[in-house]
Tab-separated table of C-alpha atoms in Angstrom:
chain	number	residue	atom	x	y	z
A	21	UNK	CA	14.614	-5.142	-8.342
A	22	UNK	CA	12.498	-2.345	-9.651
A	23	UNK	CA	11.218	0.487	-7.385
A	24	UNK	CA	7.695	-0.944	-6.824
A	25	UNK	CA	8.960	-4.447	-6.249
A	26	UNK	CA	11.294	-2.955	-3.617
A	27	UNK	CA	8.364	-1.041	-2.011
A	28	UNK	CA	6.475	-4.229	-1.807
A	29	UNK	CA	9.378	-5.910	-0.057
A	30	UNK	CA	9.833	-3.029	2.400
A	31	UNK	CA	6.165	-2.774	3.233
A	32	UNK	CA	5.893	-6.525	3.885
A	33	UNK	CA	8.985	-6.237	6.157
A	34	UNK	CA	7.501	-3.330	8.155
A	35	UNK	CA	4.342	-5.319	8.734
A	36	UNK	CA	6.316	-8.395	9.833
A	37	UNK	CA	8.391	-6.292	12.122
A	38	UNK	CA	5.348	-4.576	13.762
A	39	UNK	CA	3.326	-7.837	14.098
A	40	UNK	CA	3.601	-8.859	17.723
A	41	UNK	CA	1.529	-11.473	19.536
A	42	UNK	CA	-1.595	-9.976	21.250
A	43	UNK	CA	-0.602	-10.298	24.941
A	44	UNK	CA	-4.072	-9.718	26.559
A	45	UNK	CA	-5.787	-12.717	25.022
A	46	UNK	CA	-5.027	-15.935	23.332
A	47	UNK	CA	-8.185	-15.600	21.212
A	48	UNK	CA	-6.841	-12.633	19.178
A	49	UNK	CA	-4.924	-13.261	16.062
A	50	UNK	CA	-2.297	-11.041	14.502
A	51	UNK	CA	-3.333	-10.649	10.820
A	52	UNK	CA	-0.794	-9.662	8.190
A	53	UNK	CA	-2.494	-8.981	4.871
A	54	UNK	CA	-0.527	-8.739	1.647
A	55	UNK	CA	-2.632	-8.355	-1.507
A	56	UNK	CA	-0.049	-8.019	-4.294
A	57	UNK	CA	-2.767	-8.189	-6.816
A	58	UNK	CA	-4.304	-4.844	-5.731
A	59	UNK	CA	-1.186	-3.708	-3.746
A	60	UNK	CA	-3.009	-3.370	-0.396
A	61	UNK	CA	-1.119	-4.165	2.847
A	62	UNK	CA	-2.533	-4.282	6.387
A	63	UNK	CA	-1.750	-5.300	9.934
A	64	UNK	CA	-4.569	-5.809	12.374
A	65	UNK	CA	-5.581	-7.726	15.462
A	66	UNK	CA	-8.774	-9.730	15.252
A	67	UNK	CA	-10.628	-11.896	17.770
A	68	UNK	CA	-12.026	-11.858	21.243
A	69	UNK	CA	-10.831	-10.625	24.604
A	70	UNK	CA	-13.190	-12.360	26.906
A	71	UNK	CA	-16.675	-11.011	25.908
A	72	UNK	CA	-15.153	-8.045	24.056
A	73	UNK	CA	-14.808	-8.038	20.326
A	74	UNK	CA	-11.361	-6.912	19.104
A	75	UNK	CA	-10.734	-5.565	15.622
A	76	UNK	CA	-7.721	-3.248	15.868
A	77	UNK	CA	-6.359	-1.813	12.752
A	78	UNK	CA	-2.596	-1.050	13.202
A	79	UNK	CA	-1.130	-0.379	9.774
A	80	UNK	CA	-2.457	0.036	6.262
A	81	UNK	CA	-0.407	0.802	3.247
A	82	UNK	CA	-1.267	1.005	-0.389
A	83	UNK	CA	1.111	1.143	-3.322
A	84	UNK	CA	-0.304	3.212	-6.195
A	85	UNK	CA	1.056	5.459	-8.885
A	86	UNK	CA	4.526	4.199	-7.934
A	87	UNK	CA	4.242	5.544	-4.345
A	88	UNK	CA	3.618	4.100	-0.902
A	89	UNK	CA	0.516	5.573	0.720
A	90	UNK	CA	0.362	5.310	4.459
A	91	UNK	CA	-3.412	5.087	4.779
A	92	UNK	CA	-3.420	4.269	8.481
A	93	UNK	CA	-0.691	4.300	11.233
A	94	UNK	CA	-1.889	3.162	14.564
A	95	UNK	CA	1.570	2.463	15.946
A	96	UNK	CA	2.923	4.656	18.740
A	97	UNK	CA	6.202	5.313	16.990
A	98	UNK	CA	6.590	7.202	13.816
A	99	UNK	CA	7.878	5.096	10.792
A	100	UNK	CA	11.134	6.634	9.573
B	30	UNK	CA	-13.372	-27.147	-7.429
B	31	UNK	CA	-12.637	-28.094	-3.848
B	32	UNK	CA	-14.492	-26.562	-0.973
B	33	UNK	CA	-11.933	-23.973	0.095
B	34	UNK	CA	-11.383	-22.823	-3.547
B	35	UNK	CA	-15.207	-22.408	-3.750
B	36	UNK	CA	-15.208	-20.310	-0.568
B	37	UNK	CA	-12.503	-18.057	-1.974
B	38	UNK	CA	-14.593	-17.626	-5.134
B	39	UNK	CA	-17.783	-16.833	-3.141
B	40	UNK	CA	-16.077	-14.500	-0.723
B	41	UNK	CA	-14.471	-12.465	-3.586
B	42	UNK	CA	-17.884	-12.376	-5.309
B	43	UNK	CA	-19.511	-10.971	-2.148
B	44	UNK	CA	-16.858	-8.262	-1.853
B	45	UNK	CA	-17.328	-7.298	-5.509
B	46	UNK	CA	-21.145	-7.249	-5.191
B	47	UNK	CA	-20.912	-5.008	-2.027
B	48	UNK	CA	-18.300	-2.625	-3.393
B	49	UNK	CA	-20.111	0.503	-4.488
B	50	UNK	CA	-18.561	3.837	-5.378
B	51	UNK	CA	-18.367	6.214	-2.462
B	52	UNK	CA	-20.989	8.777	-3.319
B	53	UNK	CA	-20.118	11.589	-0.848
B	54	UNK	CA	-16.645	12.250	-2.173
B	55	UNK	CA	-14.497	11.637	-5.199
B	56	UNK	CA	-11.381	11.334	-2.978
B	57	UNK	CA	-12.491	8.146	-1.347
B	58	UNK	CA	-11.470	4.818	-2.961
B	59	UNK	CA	-13.305	1.548	-2.655
B	60	UNK	CA	-10.702	-1.035	-1.696
B	61	UNK	CA	-11.232	-4.734	-2.238
B	62	UNK	CA	-8.435	-6.758	-0.586
B	63	UNK	CA	-7.971	-10.414	-1.519
B	64	UNK	CA	-4.945	-11.984	0.098
B	65	UNK	CA	-5.097	-15.568	-1.073
B	66	UNK	CA	-1.678	-16.338	0.457
B	67	UNK	CA	-3.069	-15.826	4.039
B	68	UNK	CA	-6.741	-16.077	3.113
B	69	UNK	CA	-7.768	-12.589	4.376
B	70	UNK	CA	-10.514	-10.659	2.532
B	71	UNK	CA	-11.767	-7.137	3.074
B	72	UNK	CA	-13.788	-4.319	1.745
B	73	UNK	CA	-13.176	-0.814	2.957
B	74	UNK	CA	-13.494	2.810	1.929
B	75	UNK	CA	-10.303	4.914	2.230
B	76	UNK	CA	-9.662	8.547	1.593
B	77	UNK	CA	-10.846	12.036	2.405
B	78	UNK	CA	-14.211	13.669	2.439
B	79	UNK	CA	-13.202	17.351	2.495
B	80	UNK	CA	-11.088	17.778	5.701
B	81	UNK	CA	-12.312	14.560	7.191
B	82	UNK	CA	-10.406	11.342	7.062
B	83	UNK	CA	-12.366	8.278	5.959
B	84	UNK	CA	-11.380	4.710	6.737
B	85	UNK	CA	-14.559	2.698	6.857
B	86	UNK	CA	-14.286	-1.001	7.272
B	87	UNK	CA	-17.295	-2.710	5.558
B	88	UNK	CA	-16.558	-6.482	5.363
B	89	UNK	CA	-13.723	-8.631	6.537
B	90	UNK	CA	-13.690	-12.428	5.975
B	91	UNK	CA	-11.000	-14.970	6.764
B	92	UNK	CA	-10.861	-18.562	5.611
B	93	UNK	CA	-9.340	-20.796	8.096
B	94	UNK	CA	-9.686	-24.441	9.219
B	95	UNK	CA	-11.807	-24.961	6.109
B	96	UNK	CA	-14.375	-22.382	7.207
B	97	UNK	CA	-15.326	-18.867	6.350
B	98	UNK	CA	-15.081	-16.536	9.378
B	99	UNK	CA	-17.106	-13.340	9.139
B	100	UNK	CA	-14.822	-11.150	11.199
B	101	UNK	CA	-16.583	-7.869	10.501
B	102	UNK	CA	-19.910	-7.113	8.815
B	103	UNK	CA	-20.637	-3.431	8.540
B	104	UNK	CA	-23.315	-3.774	5.867
B	105	UNK	CA	-26.922	-2.912	6.625
B	106	UNK	CA	-28.349	-6.056	5.249
B	107	UNK	CA	-27.648	-9.536	6.591
B	108	UNK	CA	-25.706	-11.753	4.263
B	109	UNK	CA	-27.808	-14.788	3.500
């Protein structure tokens, strides 16, 4: 597996590991986005908690120039 | 072309139409995300404007249950 393919695999695994059900509402979906065409990867929570709109961005990675770019990290723990 | 395939085409076209270069900084990228595996679609601006971090979500569509869900619309004009 070449380096970028391995990065794609690892990034997808991180998103899957961090994707938990949204416990405060059944109307909020956990969205894992994997765009392997443009190499954009994202985890977010989208939906409604009662009357309140939820669009919480948790993680966003890009792979470009052979590197992983952590564009957003909204998790509480640091990713090692 | 079946209905959902047509939706995918239209959604991708909207993102492309709305994707403009970020005029305030050369260090901000216009990101079009098309995840046809999970049917998530997004347009955002990601990068730096001087010392300031930019992560501007503009549009986010999902296709589910045979419908287009406008999950976020940060454009100024309404999409007809």
